[in-house]
Short mmCIF file of C-alpha atoms and ligand atoms in Angstrom, two decimals:
data_model
loop_
_atom_site.label_atom_id
_atom_site.label_comp_id
_atom_site.label_asym_id
_atom_site.label_seq_id
_atom_site.Cartn_x
_atom_site.Cartn_y
_atom_site.Cartn_z
CA MET Y 193 -0.04 0.21 0.08
CA VAL Y 194 1.43 3.40 -1.03
CA LYS Y 195 1.81 6.17 1.65
CA LEU Y 196 -0.32 9.09 0.55
CA LYS Y 197 1.18 11.74 2.64
CA ASN Y 198 4.43 12.22 0.93
CA LEU Y 199 4.54 11.04 -2.54
CA LYS Y 200 7.55 10.00 -4.53
CA ILE Y 201 7.01 11.68 -8.05
CA LEU Y 202 9.42 10.97 -11.21
CA PHE Y 203 8.91 13.95 -13.33
CA ILE Y 204 9.91 13.13 -17.07
CA THR Y 205 10.41 15.93 -19.61
CA SER Y 206 12.36 16.77 -22.81
CA GLU Y 207 13.58 20.46 -21.38
CA VAL Y 208 13.93 22.36 -18.09
CA ALA Y 209 14.74 25.90 -17.59
CA PRO Y 210 17.34 26.93 -16.76
CA PHE Y 211 19.43 24.14 -18.17
CA VAL Y 212 17.64 23.82 -21.42
CA LYS Y 213 14.20 25.56 -22.75
CA THR Y 214 12.62 26.15 -26.03
CA GLY Y 215 9.32 27.15 -24.80
CA GLY Y 216 6.80 26.79 -22.21
CA LEU Y 217 7.43 23.18 -21.20
CA GLY Y 218 10.61 24.18 -20.04
CA ASP Y 219 9.26 26.59 -17.81
CA VAL Y 220 6.65 24.51 -16.47
CA SER Y 221 9.20 21.42 -15.86
CA SER Y 222 11.24 23.79 -13.66
CA ALA Y 223 8.30 25.40 -11.48
CA LEU Y 224 5.86 22.66 -11.03
CA PRO Y 225 8.42 20.30 -9.43
CA GLN Y 226 9.65 22.87 -7.13
CA THR Y 227 6.19 23.69 -6.01
CA LEU Y 228 5.67 19.77 -5.52
CA ALA Y 229 8.66 19.73 -3.32
CA GLU Y 230 7.61 22.75 -1.40
CA LEU Y 231 4.39 21.02 -0.54
CA GLY Y 232 6.23 18.13 1.02
CA HIS Y 233 6.52 15.74 -1.83
CA GLU Y 234 9.88 14.32 -3.15
CA VAL Y 235 10.24 14.82 -6.84
CA ARG Y 236 12.88 13.88 -9.01
CA LEU Y 237 13.53 14.98 -12.55
CA VAL Y 238 14.79 13.35 -15.70
CA VAL Y 239 15.97 15.32 -18.79
CA PRO Y 240 18.26 14.56 -21.66
CA LYS Y 241 21.67 15.92 -21.42
CA TYR Y 242 21.81 18.01 -24.54
CA GLY Y 243 24.88 19.79 -26.04
CA ALA Y 244 23.28 22.99 -24.95
CA VAL Y 245 23.46 22.12 -21.12
CA ASP Y 246 26.08 24.22 -19.91
CA GLU Y 247 28.48 21.87 -17.92
CA ARG Y 248 30.60 24.63 -16.54
CA ARG Y 249 27.61 26.53 -15.17
CA PHE Y 250 26.02 23.65 -13.31
CA LYS Y 251 27.34 21.00 -11.34
CA ILE Y 252 26.70 17.71 -12.87
CA HIS Y 253 28.14 14.70 -11.25
CA GLU Y 254 28.32 11.13 -12.27
CA ILE Y 255 26.57 8.49 -10.59
CA VAL Y 256 28.95 5.40 -10.53
CA ARG Y 257 26.15 2.60 -10.60
CA LEU Y 258 24.32 4.28 -13.42
CA LYS Y 259 27.24 4.37 -15.79
CA ASP Y 260 27.46 2.73 -19.57
CA ILE Y 261 24.04 1.15 -19.28
CA PRO Y 262 23.52 -1.08 -22.40
CA LEU Y 263 20.39 -0.86 -24.31
CA HIS Y 264 18.99 -2.58 -27.36
CA ILE Y 265 17.78 0.27 -30.02
CA GLY Y 266 16.53 -1.90 -32.95
CA ASP Y 267 19.54 -4.44 -33.78
CA GLU Y 268 22.05 -1.95 -32.28
CA ILE Y 269 23.21 -1.64 -28.84
CA GLU Y 270 23.78 1.98 -27.32
CA LEU Y 271 25.15 3.00 -23.98
CA PHE Y 272 24.03 5.59 -21.85
CA SER Y 273 25.02 7.04 -18.43
CA VAL Y 274 22.75 8.84 -15.86
CA ARG Y 275 24.40 12.08 -14.17
CA SER Y 276 23.04 14.06 -11.45
CA SER Y 277 22.53 17.76 -10.64
CA PHE Y 278 20.00 20.04 -8.66
CA LEU Y 279 17.47 22.51 -9.71
CA ALA Y 280 17.79 24.89 -6.83
CA GLY Y 281 14.99 26.86 -5.87
CA LEU Y 282 14.70 29.37 -3.00
CA LYS Y 283 13.03 27.14 -0.87
CA THR Y 284 13.80 23.49 -2.30
CA LYS Y 285 16.35 21.41 -4.12
CA VAL Y 286 15.04 19.00 -6.36
CA GLN Y 287 17.20 16.31 -7.86
CA ILE Y 288 17.62 16.27 -11.52
CA TYR Y 289 18.82 13.22 -13.36
CA PHE Y 290 20.87 14.07 -16.71
CA PHE Y 291 20.14 11.22 -19.49
CA ASP Y 292 23.59 11.23 -20.99
CA ASN Y 293 24.47 9.78 -24.38
CA GLN Y 294 27.02 11.59 -26.58
CA LYS Y 295 25.72 10.17 -30.18
CA TYR Y 296 22.02 11.03 -29.61
CA PHE Y 297 22.13 14.13 -27.20
CA GLY Y 298 25.39 15.49 -26.02
CA SER Y 299 26.75 16.06 -29.48
CA ARG Y 300 23.95 18.32 -30.31
CA LYS Y 301 23.15 21.73 -29.49
CA GLY Y 302 19.51 21.69 -30.64
CA LEU Y 303 16.84 19.89 -28.85
CA TYR Y 304 14.65 18.72 -31.49
CA GLN Y 305 15.98 20.30 -34.30
CA ASP Y 306 19.47 21.26 -36.04
CA ILE Y 307 19.95 24.86 -35.18
CA LYS Y 308 21.32 25.48 -38.55
CA THR Y 309 18.98 23.83 -40.92
CA LYS Y 310 15.92 24.31 -38.69
CA LYS Y 311 14.89 20.98 -39.72
CA ASP Y 312 13.81 17.93 -37.09
CA TYR Y 313 16.47 15.62 -36.48
CA SER Y 314 15.88 12.52 -38.72
CA ASP Y 315 16.52 10.22 -35.92
CA ASN Y 316 14.23 11.92 -33.46
CA ASP Y 317 12.47 8.42 -33.28
CA GLU Y 318 15.74 6.82 -32.09
CA ARG Y 319 16.74 9.52 -29.79
CA TYR Y 320 13.28 9.40 -27.62
CA ILE Y 321 13.09 5.65 -27.67
CA LEU Y 322 16.56 5.33 -26.18
CA PHE Y 323 15.51 8.38 -23.72
CA CYS Y 324 12.01 6.39 -22.65
CA LYS Y 325 13.28 2.83 -22.80
CA GLY Y 326 16.78 4.13 -20.96
CA ILE Y 327 14.60 5.51 -18.16
CA MET Y 328 12.95 2.05 -17.68
CA GLU Y 329 16.27 0.66 -17.33
CA MET Y 330 17.35 3.34 -14.90
CA ILE Y 331 14.47 2.94 -12.78
CA LYS Y 332 15.55 -0.70 -12.33
CA LYS Y 333 18.72 0.33 -10.96
CA LEU Y 334 17.98 3.46 -9.23
CA GLY Y 335 17.13 2.17 -5.81
CA TRP Y 336 14.28 4.65 -5.50
CA THR Y 337 10.85 3.54 -6.61
CA PRO Y 338 8.37 6.35 -7.56
CA ASP Y 339 4.87 6.25 -6.65
CA ILE Y 340 3.73 8.44 -9.62
CA ILE Y 341 5.82 8.60 -13.05
CA HIS Y 342 4.58 12.21 -14.53
CA CYS Y 343 5.37 12.09 -18.41
CA ASN Y 344 5.04 15.11 -20.51
CA ASP Y 345 4.43 15.45 -24.30
CA TRP Y 346 5.36 13.15 -27.25
CA GLN Y 347 9.04 12.74 -26.24
CA THR Y 348 8.05 10.76 -23.09
CA GLY Y 349 4.88 8.81 -24.56
CA LEU Y 350 6.55 5.58 -24.86
CA ILE Y 351 6.99 5.23 -21.33
CA PRO Y 352 3.48 4.48 -20.31
CA ALA Y 353 3.43 2.06 -23.12
CA TYR Y 354 6.84 0.47 -21.66
CA ILE Y 355 4.98 0.12 -18.23
CA LYS Y 356 2.11 -1.51 -19.45
CA THR Y 357 3.39 -4.07 -21.83
CA LEU Y 358 7.11 -4.97 -21.87
CA TYR Y 359 7.94 -4.02 -18.22
CA ALA Y 360 4.45 -5.24 -17.05
CA ASP Y 361 6.09 -7.78 -14.96
CA LEU Y 362 8.43 -5.43 -13.15
CA GLU Y 363 7.34 -6.14 -9.68
CA LEU Y 364 9.02 -2.93 -8.50
CA LEU Y 365 6.52 -0.84 -10.29
CA ARG Y 366 3.46 -2.73 -9.38
CA ASN Y 367 2.02 0.10 -7.31
CA THR Y 368 3.45 2.99 -9.61
CA LYS Y 369 0.89 5.06 -11.55
CA THR Y 370 1.47 7.23 -14.49
CA VAL Y 371 0.17 10.55 -15.62
CA PHE Y 372 0.69 11.95 -19.09
CA THR Y 373 0.34 15.86 -19.45
CA ILE Y 374 -0.41 17.27 -22.98
CA HIS Y 375 1.43 20.65 -23.30
CA ASN Y 376 0.31 20.61 -27.07
CA LEU Y 377 -1.57 18.24 -28.89
CA GLY Y 378 -0.29 19.88 -32.04
CA PHE Y 379 3.15 17.77 -31.69
CA GLN Y 380 2.43 14.26 -31.99
CA GLY Y 381 5.63 12.65 -32.59
CA LEU Y 382 4.77 11.05 -35.74
CA PHE Y 383 7.37 8.45 -37.32
CA SER Y 384 7.34 5.73 -39.97
CA LYS Y 385 6.12 2.03 -39.32
CA GLU Y 386 9.81 0.90 -39.31
CA SER Y 387 10.68 3.08 -36.22
CA PHE Y 388 8.20 0.83 -34.30
CA GLN Y 389 10.63 -2.10 -34.73
CA LYS Y 390 12.99 -0.23 -32.79
CA THR Y 391 10.86 0.40 -29.78
CA GLY Y 392 10.99 -3.28 -28.83
CA LEU Y 393 7.30 -2.94 -27.88
CA PRO Y 394 5.13 -5.91 -28.73
CA GLU Y 395 3.06 -6.03 -32.02
CA SER Y 396 0.06 -5.24 -30.05
CA VAL Y 397 1.05 -1.98 -29.26
CA PHE Y 398 1.48 -1.08 -33.01
CA THR Y 399 -2.20 -1.32 -34.01
CA GLU Y 400 -2.83 0.77 -31.08
CA ILE Y 401 -0.70 3.63 -31.78
CA SER Y 402 -0.59 3.63 -35.47
CA MET Y 403 -2.57 6.43 -37.51
CA ASN Y 404 -4.05 7.06 -40.47
CA LEU Y 405 -4.37 3.44 -41.83
CA GLY Y 406 -1.22 2.38 -40.54
CA SER Y 407 1.31 4.31 -42.18
CA LYS Y 408 2.43 6.14 -39.20
CA ILE Y 409 3.07 5.80 -35.50
CA SER Y 410 2.51 8.43 -32.92
CA PHE Y 411 4.56 8.58 -29.72
CA LEU Y 412 2.00 11.06 -28.24
CA LYS Y 413 -0.77 8.54 -28.88
CA ALA Y 414 1.38 6.03 -26.78
CA GLY Y 415 0.96 8.43 -23.84
CA LEU Y 416 -2.59 9.14 -24.41
CA LEU Y 417 -3.59 5.48 -24.45
CA TYR Y 418 -1.55 3.58 -21.97
CA SER Y 419 -1.17 6.27 -19.09
CA ASP Y 420 -3.63 5.98 -15.87
CA VAL Y 421 -4.68 9.56 -16.08
CA LEU Y 422 -4.30 12.34 -18.86
CA THR Y 423 -4.08 16.12 -18.21
CA THR Y 424 -3.75 19.28 -19.85
CA VAL Y 425 -2.60 22.82 -19.33
CA SER Y 426 -5.91 24.64 -18.90
CA GLU Y 427 -9.34 23.74 -18.34
CA LYS Y 428 -10.76 25.53 -21.68
CA TYR Y 429 -8.01 23.51 -23.61
CA ALA Y 430 -9.15 20.36 -22.23
CA GLU Y 431 -12.59 21.20 -23.16
CA GLU Y 432 -11.71 22.29 -26.71
CA ILE Y 433 -9.63 19.04 -27.52
CA ARG Y 434 -12.40 17.00 -26.53
CA SER Y 435 -14.89 18.73 -28.75
CA ILE Y 436 -13.20 20.76 -31.66
CA ASP Y 437 -12.37 18.36 -34.57
CA GLU Y 438 -9.75 20.58 -35.73
CA LEU Y 439 -7.88 20.73 -32.69
CA ALA Y 440 -8.29 16.80 -31.72
CA GLY Y 441 -7.83 15.66 -35.01
CA SER Y 442 -7.30 12.14 -35.30
CA MET Y 443 -6.55 11.72 -31.77
CA LYS Y 444 -10.55 12.48 -31.13
CA PRO Y 445 -11.83 9.11 -30.59
CA ILE Y 446 -9.15 8.41 -27.73
CA LEU Y 447 -10.02 11.83 -25.97
CA GLN Y 448 -13.60 11.23 -26.32
CA LYS Y 449 -13.07 7.78 -25.03
CA ARG Y 450 -11.01 8.96 -22.15
CA LYS Y 451 -13.06 12.11 -21.54
CA SER Y 452 -13.34 11.49 -17.97
CA GLU Y 453 -9.71 10.84 -17.32
CA LEU Y 454 -8.64 13.85 -18.97
CA VAL Y 455 -8.30 16.71 -16.26
CA GLY Y 456 -7.41 20.40 -17.15
CA ILE Y 457 -5.21 22.21 -14.73
CA VAL Y 458 -4.02 25.61 -15.53
CA ASN Y 459 -0.20 26.34 -15.52
CA GLY Y 460 1.23 28.80 -12.87
CA ILE Y 461 4.23 30.92 -13.28
CA ASP Y 462 7.48 31.22 -11.00
CA TYR Y 463 7.44 34.62 -9.46
CA ASN Y 464 10.81 34.24 -8.38
CA ILE Y 465 11.80 34.52 -11.89
CA TRP Y 466 8.84 36.44 -13.66
CA ASN Y 467 8.30 39.45 -11.18
CA PRO Y 468 9.12 42.87 -11.82
CA GLU Y 469 9.63 43.73 -8.16
CA ILE Y 470 12.91 41.45 -8.42
CA ASP Y 471 13.80 40.98 -11.79
CA MET Y 472 17.63 41.55 -12.44
CA LEU Y 473 17.32 41.01 -16.12
CA ILE Y 474 15.37 44.34 -16.58
CA THR Y 475 16.39 47.93 -16.39
CA ALA Y 476 14.57 49.03 -13.50
CA ARG Y 477 12.22 47.19 -10.85
CA TYR Y 478 8.61 48.20 -10.06
CA SER Y 479 5.63 47.45 -8.39
CA PRO Y 480 1.99 48.73 -8.58
CA LYS Y 481 2.93 51.32 -6.36
CA ASP Y 482 5.69 52.87 -8.37
CA LEU Y 483 4.47 52.37 -12.01
CA GLU Y 484 6.45 55.13 -13.22
CA LYS Y 485 9.79 52.90 -13.07
CA LYS Y 486 8.06 50.73 -15.64
CA TYR Y 487 8.71 53.39 -17.99
CA GLU Y 488 12.59 53.29 -17.47
CA ASN Y 489 12.35 49.82 -18.92
CA LYS Y 490 10.17 51.10 -21.83
CA SER Y 491 12.83 53.67 -22.73
CA ALA Y 492 15.68 51.01 -22.47
CA LEU Y 493 13.40 48.56 -24.70
CA LEU Y 494 13.25 51.47 -27.25
CA GLU Y 495 16.64 52.08 -27.40
CA PHE Y 496 17.67 48.23 -27.69
CA PHE Y 497 15.36 48.08 -30.90
CA LYS Y 498 16.74 51.82 -31.96
CA LEU Y 499 13.23 53.17 -32.23
CA ASN Y 500 12.70 56.76 -31.06
CA ASP Y 501 11.99 57.34 -27.21
CA ASN Y 502 8.67 58.77 -26.87
CA LYS Y 503 6.99 57.51 -23.46
CA ASP Y 504 3.56 58.80 -24.62
CA LYS Y 505 3.00 56.61 -27.49
CA PRO Y 506 2.11 53.04 -26.71
CA VAL Y 507 4.45 50.31 -27.36
CA ILE Y 508 2.89 46.75 -28.34
CA GLY Y 509 5.41 43.78 -27.89
CA THR Y 510 5.24 40.13 -28.69
CA ILE Y 511 7.55 36.93 -27.77
CA SER Y 512 6.48 34.03 -29.53
CA ARG Y 513 7.38 31.13 -31.88
CA LEU Y 514 6.88 32.46 -35.42
CA THR Y 515 4.30 29.82 -36.42
CA ASP Y 516 0.77 29.59 -37.36
CA GLN Y 517 -0.42 28.30 -34.04
CA LYS Y 518 0.38 31.72 -32.45
CA GLY Y 519 -1.60 33.66 -34.99
CA ILE Y 520 1.47 35.17 -36.73
CA ASP Y 521 -0.84 35.06 -39.90
CA LEU Y 522 -3.25 37.47 -38.47
CA ILE Y 523 -0.60 39.65 -37.57
CA GLN Y 524 0.85 39.52 -40.97
CA GLU Y 525 -2.64 40.15 -42.79
CA ALA Y 526 -3.20 43.14 -40.46
CA ILE Y 527 0.57 44.60 -40.13
CA ASP Y 528 0.09 47.57 -42.21
CA LYS Y 529 -3.31 48.60 -40.60
CA ILE Y 530 -1.71 48.14 -37.13
CA LEU Y 531 1.34 50.28 -38.04
CA GLU Y 532 -0.92 52.96 -39.38
CA LEU Y 533 -1.97 53.72 -35.76
CA ASP Y 534 -0.03 55.71 -33.36
CA LEU Y 535 1.98 53.04 -31.74
CA LYS Y 536 5.27 50.95 -31.97
CA TYR Y 537 5.40 47.51 -32.24
CA VAL Y 538 8.25 45.08 -31.31
CA ILE Y 539 8.71 41.29 -31.76
CA LEU Y 540 10.98 38.64 -30.35
CA GLY Y 541 10.84 35.26 -32.06
CA GLN Y 542 11.99 32.69 -34.13
CA GLY Y 543 10.28 30.14 -36.45
CA ASP Y 544 8.95 29.62 -40.05
CA LYS Y 545 11.13 31.03 -42.80
CA LYS Y 546 7.98 32.81 -44.33
CA TYR Y 547 7.54 34.80 -41.26
CA HIS Y 548 11.37 35.72 -40.92
CA GLU Y 549 11.24 37.05 -44.58
CA PHE Y 550 7.99 38.77 -44.25
CA PHE Y 551 8.91 40.78 -40.75
CA GLU Y 552 12.31 41.68 -42.29
CA LYS Y 553 10.56 43.38 -45.16
CA VAL Y 554 8.14 44.99 -42.31
CA GLN Y 555 11.18 46.40 -40.38
CA LYS Y 556 12.45 48.02 -43.54
CA LYS Y 557 9.21 49.38 -44.50
CA TYR Y 558 8.49 50.86 -41.09
CA PRO Y 559 11.80 51.50 -39.33
CA GLU Y 560 10.40 54.15 -37.08
CA LYS Y 561 7.51 51.89 -35.95
CA PHE Y 562 8.57 48.21 -36.05
CA ALA Y 563 11.46 46.35 -35.11
CA ILE Y 564 12.12 42.47 -34.74
CA SER Y 565 14.81 40.63 -32.94
CA PHE Y 566 15.20 36.91 -34.44
CA GLY Y 567 16.31 34.29 -32.17
CA PHE Y 568 16.07 33.21 -28.56
CA ASP Y 569 16.77 35.63 -25.67
CA ASP Y 570 15.78 35.23 -22.46
CA GLU Y 571 16.91 38.66 -21.09
CA LEU Y 572 15.24 40.40 -23.99
CA ALA Y 573 11.98 38.51 -23.41
CA HIS Y 574 12.00 39.97 -19.77
CA LEU Y 575 12.64 43.39 -20.86
CA ILE Y 576 9.91 43.19 -23.42
CA GLU Y 577 7.61 41.96 -20.64
CA ALA Y 578 8.73 45.06 -18.57
CA GLY Y 579 8.81 47.74 -21.12
CA ALA Y 580 5.98 47.29 -23.47
CA ASP Y 581 2.47 48.84 -22.60
CA MET Y 582 0.61 46.29 -24.17
CA TYR Y 583 1.14 42.25 -25.21
CA LEU Y 584 -0.24 40.99 -28.43
CA MET Y 585 -1.09 37.13 -28.63
CA PRO Y 586 -3.51 36.18 -31.16
CA SER Y 587 -3.16 32.38 -31.08
CA GLN Y 588 -5.23 30.09 -33.23
CA PHE Y 589 -4.82 27.62 -30.29
CA GLU Y 590 -3.15 27.98 -26.92
CA PRO Y 591 -2.95 24.86 -24.50
CA CYS Y 592 -2.22 27.47 -21.79
CA GLY Y 593 0.38 29.98 -22.85
CA LEU Y 594 2.71 31.54 -20.21
CA THR Y 595 3.66 34.94 -21.68
CA GLN Y 596 0.37 36.64 -21.20
CA LEU Y 597 0.56 35.65 -17.53
CA TYR Y 598 4.24 37.26 -17.45
CA SER Y 599 2.55 40.17 -19.13
CA LEU Y 600 -0.06 40.61 -16.57
CA LYS Y 601 2.40 40.40 -13.70
CA TYR Y 602 4.40 43.10 -15.55
CA GLY Y 603 1.50 45.46 -15.97
CA THR Y 604 1.84 44.86 -19.82
CA VAL Y 605 -2.00 44.57 -20.71
CA PRO Y 606 -2.65 41.58 -23.01
CA ILE Y 607 -4.33 41.56 -26.09
CA VAL Y 608 -5.59 38.02 -26.88
CA ARG Y 609 -7.72 35.70 -28.74
CA TYR Y 610 -10.46 33.95 -26.68
CA THR Y 611 -9.11 30.35 -26.89
CA GLY Y 612 -7.66 27.65 -24.70
CA GLY Y 613 -5.36 29.07 -21.75
CA LEU Y 614 -5.94 32.55 -23.04
CA ALA Y 615 -9.55 32.18 -22.40
CA ASP Y 616 -9.11 31.00 -19.07
CA THR Y 617 -6.74 33.61 -17.82
CA VAL Y 618 -7.34 37.06 -19.47
CA ASP Y 619 -10.58 38.65 -18.40
CA LYS Y 620 -12.23 41.32 -20.73
CA VAL Y 621 -12.05 44.77 -19.74
CA ASN Y 622 -15.40 46.15 -18.79
CA GLY Y 623 -16.18 49.55 -20.39
CA LYS Y 624 -18.44 50.57 -17.61
CA ASP Y 625 -16.40 49.94 -14.22
CA TYR Y 626 -12.99 49.14 -15.87
CA SER Y 627 -12.65 45.72 -14.25
CA GLY Y 628 -11.02 43.04 -16.18
CA THR Y 629 -7.23 42.65 -17.12
CA GLY Y 630 -7.04 42.56 -20.90
CA PHE Y 631 -8.59 42.92 -24.28
CA VAL Y 632 -10.06 39.62 -25.95
CA PHE Y 633 -11.49 38.87 -29.36
CA LYS Y 634 -13.20 35.70 -30.47
CA LYS Y 635 -13.42 34.98 -34.12
CA TYR Y 636 -10.11 34.05 -35.56
CA ASP Y 637 -10.14 37.12 -37.74
CA SER Y 638 -7.42 39.86 -38.37
CA ASP Y 639 -10.31 42.51 -38.42
CA GLU Y 640 -11.49 41.22 -34.99
CA MET Y 641 -7.97 41.50 -33.62
CA LEU Y 642 -7.62 44.92 -35.15
CA LYS Y 643 -10.73 46.23 -33.54
CA GLU Y 644 -9.41 44.96 -29.99
CA ILE Y 645 -6.04 46.73 -30.61
CA LYS Y 646 -7.90 50.02 -31.13
CA HIS Y 647 -10.24 49.46 -28.30
CA ALA Y 648 -6.74 48.98 -26.03
CA LEU Y 649 -5.41 52.50 -27.57
CA LYS Y 650 -8.53 54.36 -26.93
CA MET Y 651 -8.39 53.29 -23.25
CA TYR Y 652 -4.76 53.93 -22.98
CA GLU Y 653 -5.36 57.48 -23.78
CA ASN Y 654 -7.04 58.02 -20.28
CA LYS Y 655 -4.10 57.27 -18.09
CA THR Y 656 -6.05 56.76 -14.86
CA VAL Y 657 -8.12 54.00 -16.79
CA TRP Y 658 -4.94 52.55 -18.05
CA ALA Y 659 -3.28 52.47 -14.82
CA ARG Y 660 -6.37 50.72 -13.20
CA ILE Y 661 -6.53 48.16 -15.84
CA MET Y 662 -2.72 47.57 -15.46
CA LYS Y 663 -3.25 47.22 -11.83
CA ASN Y 664 -6.05 44.59 -12.23
CA GLY Y 665 -3.79 42.23 -14.02
CA MET Y 666 -0.49 42.59 -11.55
CA ALA Y 667 -3.03 41.82 -8.81
CA LYS Y 668 -3.88 38.43 -10.18
CA ASP Y 669 -2.29 35.47 -8.65
CA PHE Y 670 -1.05 32.71 -11.21
CA SER Y 671 1.45 30.98 -8.73
CA TRP Y 672 1.78 27.40 -8.96
CA HIS Y 673 0.39 26.69 -5.35
CA SER Y 674 -3.17 26.01 -6.26
CA SER Y 675 -2.40 24.26 -9.51
CA ALA Y 676 0.24 22.02 -7.82
CA LYS Y 677 -2.23 21.07 -5.44
CA LYS Y 678 -4.68 19.78 -7.77
CA TYR Y 679 -1.85 17.66 -9.28
CA ILE Y 680 -1.36 16.22 -5.92
CA GLU Y 681 -4.92 15.42 -5.41
CA LEU Y 682 -5.02 13.99 -8.77
CA TYR Y 683 -1.90 11.75 -8.02
CA LYS Y 684 -3.36 10.64 -4.88
CA LYS Y 685 -6.97 9.74 -6.52
CA ILE Y 686 -5.37 7.26 -9.06
CA LEU Y 687 -3.19 5.91 -6.37
CA LYS Y 688 -6.19 4.87 -4.31
CA GLU Y 689 -7.89 3.39 -7.36
CA ASP Y 690 -8.14 -0.57 -7.74
P1 ADP Q 754 4.90 27.87 -26.21
O1 ADP Q 754 3.88 27.52 -26.81
O2 ADP Q 754 6.08 28.37 -27.18
O3 ADP Q 754 5.36 26.78 -25.33
P2 ADP Q 754 4.34 29.81 -24.02
O4 ADP Q 754 3.57 31.19 -23.73
O5 ADP Q 754 3.63 28.47 -23.10
O6 ADP Q 754 4.47 29.25 -25.37
O7 ADP Q 754 5.81 29.67 -23.47
C1 ADP Q 754 6.95 30.25 -24.16
C2 ADP Q 754 8.00 30.52 -23.27
O8 ADP Q 754 9.36 30.63 -24.01
C3 ADP Q 754 7.96 31.87 -22.38
O9 ADP Q 754 8.70 31.74 -21.46
C4 ADP Q 754 8.51 32.88 -23.42
O10 ADP Q 754 9.20 33.92 -22.80
C5 ADP Q 754 9.68 31.93 -23.96
N1 ADP Q 754 9.84 32.29 -25.59
C6 ADP Q 754 9.44 32.23 -26.80
N2 ADP Q 754 10.02 32.68 -27.69
C7 ADP Q 754 11.15 33.32 -27.28
C8 ADP Q 754 12.35 33.67 -27.79
N3 ADP Q 754 12.32 33.98 -28.84
N4 ADP Q 754 13.54 34.18 -27.04
C9 ADP Q 754 13.29 34.06 -25.72
N5 ADP Q 754 12.20 33.56 -25.13
C10 ADP Q 754 11.10 32.95 -25.77
#
């Protein structure tokens, strides 16, 4: 019988800040385990040791008994080792295991894609098969049995399938339950039929995880089918992926079938990192009590982008992957109309080539009003959150979204589309009593978006009203505590079952 008071949780993820991060998953994988630990549970993390992990900055130790473990991948034998470090928070120290294999992870700077060609690595199947199967072997040797194995996204999807099939007789995991969190249903880990042979999983799994008449398999689908419970990162997105065909796609039948086992728990944010009162990456720290200081960040931001400083003109910011999911096509469609307005607009992002080419042209056409920085730059992301007046995020779909939550905390009023986590976290400003925290449009349409930008600009003209809206957002609490407690309740619920 599992003791339910202090749980042992193994949290498996493909990225974790500050070691390696490409997006929200990295932030969540850092903050959630730390909060679970603060709540009294023992959490350990596992992440691949990519070449991008800075060995000099972080102390990463060898674990002698977890060195050079052999593993079959198809007909080949690969060796991997597990090394260890700590994710040091203010109140907790969470142990983190680095899954170390030079060929598949250590020799590469990119996580999922080659950083030069921007193309997915052609052996991503082998890389994450090795990771998942290797973790099963690691668990056998660890001498620490988790009550909960918490998997995240397609890169970890095979683990629940291994536990329920190839490793089903593993006595050690008899009482262990698996949770699978969908951070984005759009990334499905699709591979060819041949990839399946390398997993070593029984044929019965093949039919279960194959897609579209069997020509492809999906690692995500394995996670969806074989885990004990499913979660996703907001209630609205949970509802949307159960009901909207375009979002659920071919996963719809599973999501329908497991409807009652799919729980939406909204992400929180780490206020030790994203908080204008203590943020050392920005020019001037501020709180709702001294909002004037925010404008020092605005000046620094405009200077960074070489745009003329004029504090009275509103600045809109966006920090985003430049992909269709994020509504970049709406911005593209409306850009001339946006830049005809009395404002400046700055973007930090990287992604699809078509958008890089497009925004380069826009920058040339409107050098006084628009600027973009291509690439991944954490420090600049903080400065945009602090320096902009408004934050534009017109996503086509958004499982949770974190940057709108950062914006709220930094008094940078979000303009968002009503979808997924954006719908759950931004409250429409009410023109009568000025309650609400942001500007929200429903239809995926560039004119609708433009209307809300204009609406925001109108309100911005009245400084008292605007300060009120900023403060409404800054007063919101999206810390991890209440969401982490929901995960704990869920872990306990599944541990009590059967
Ligand atoms: P995603 O769908 O990309 O995970 P989220 O809003 O959930 O979107 O999280 C994005 C995270 O990645 C945030 O912490 C954001 O600041 C960061 N981010 C996104 N693009 C960049 C970039 N180009 N440079 C620095 N940070 C970025």
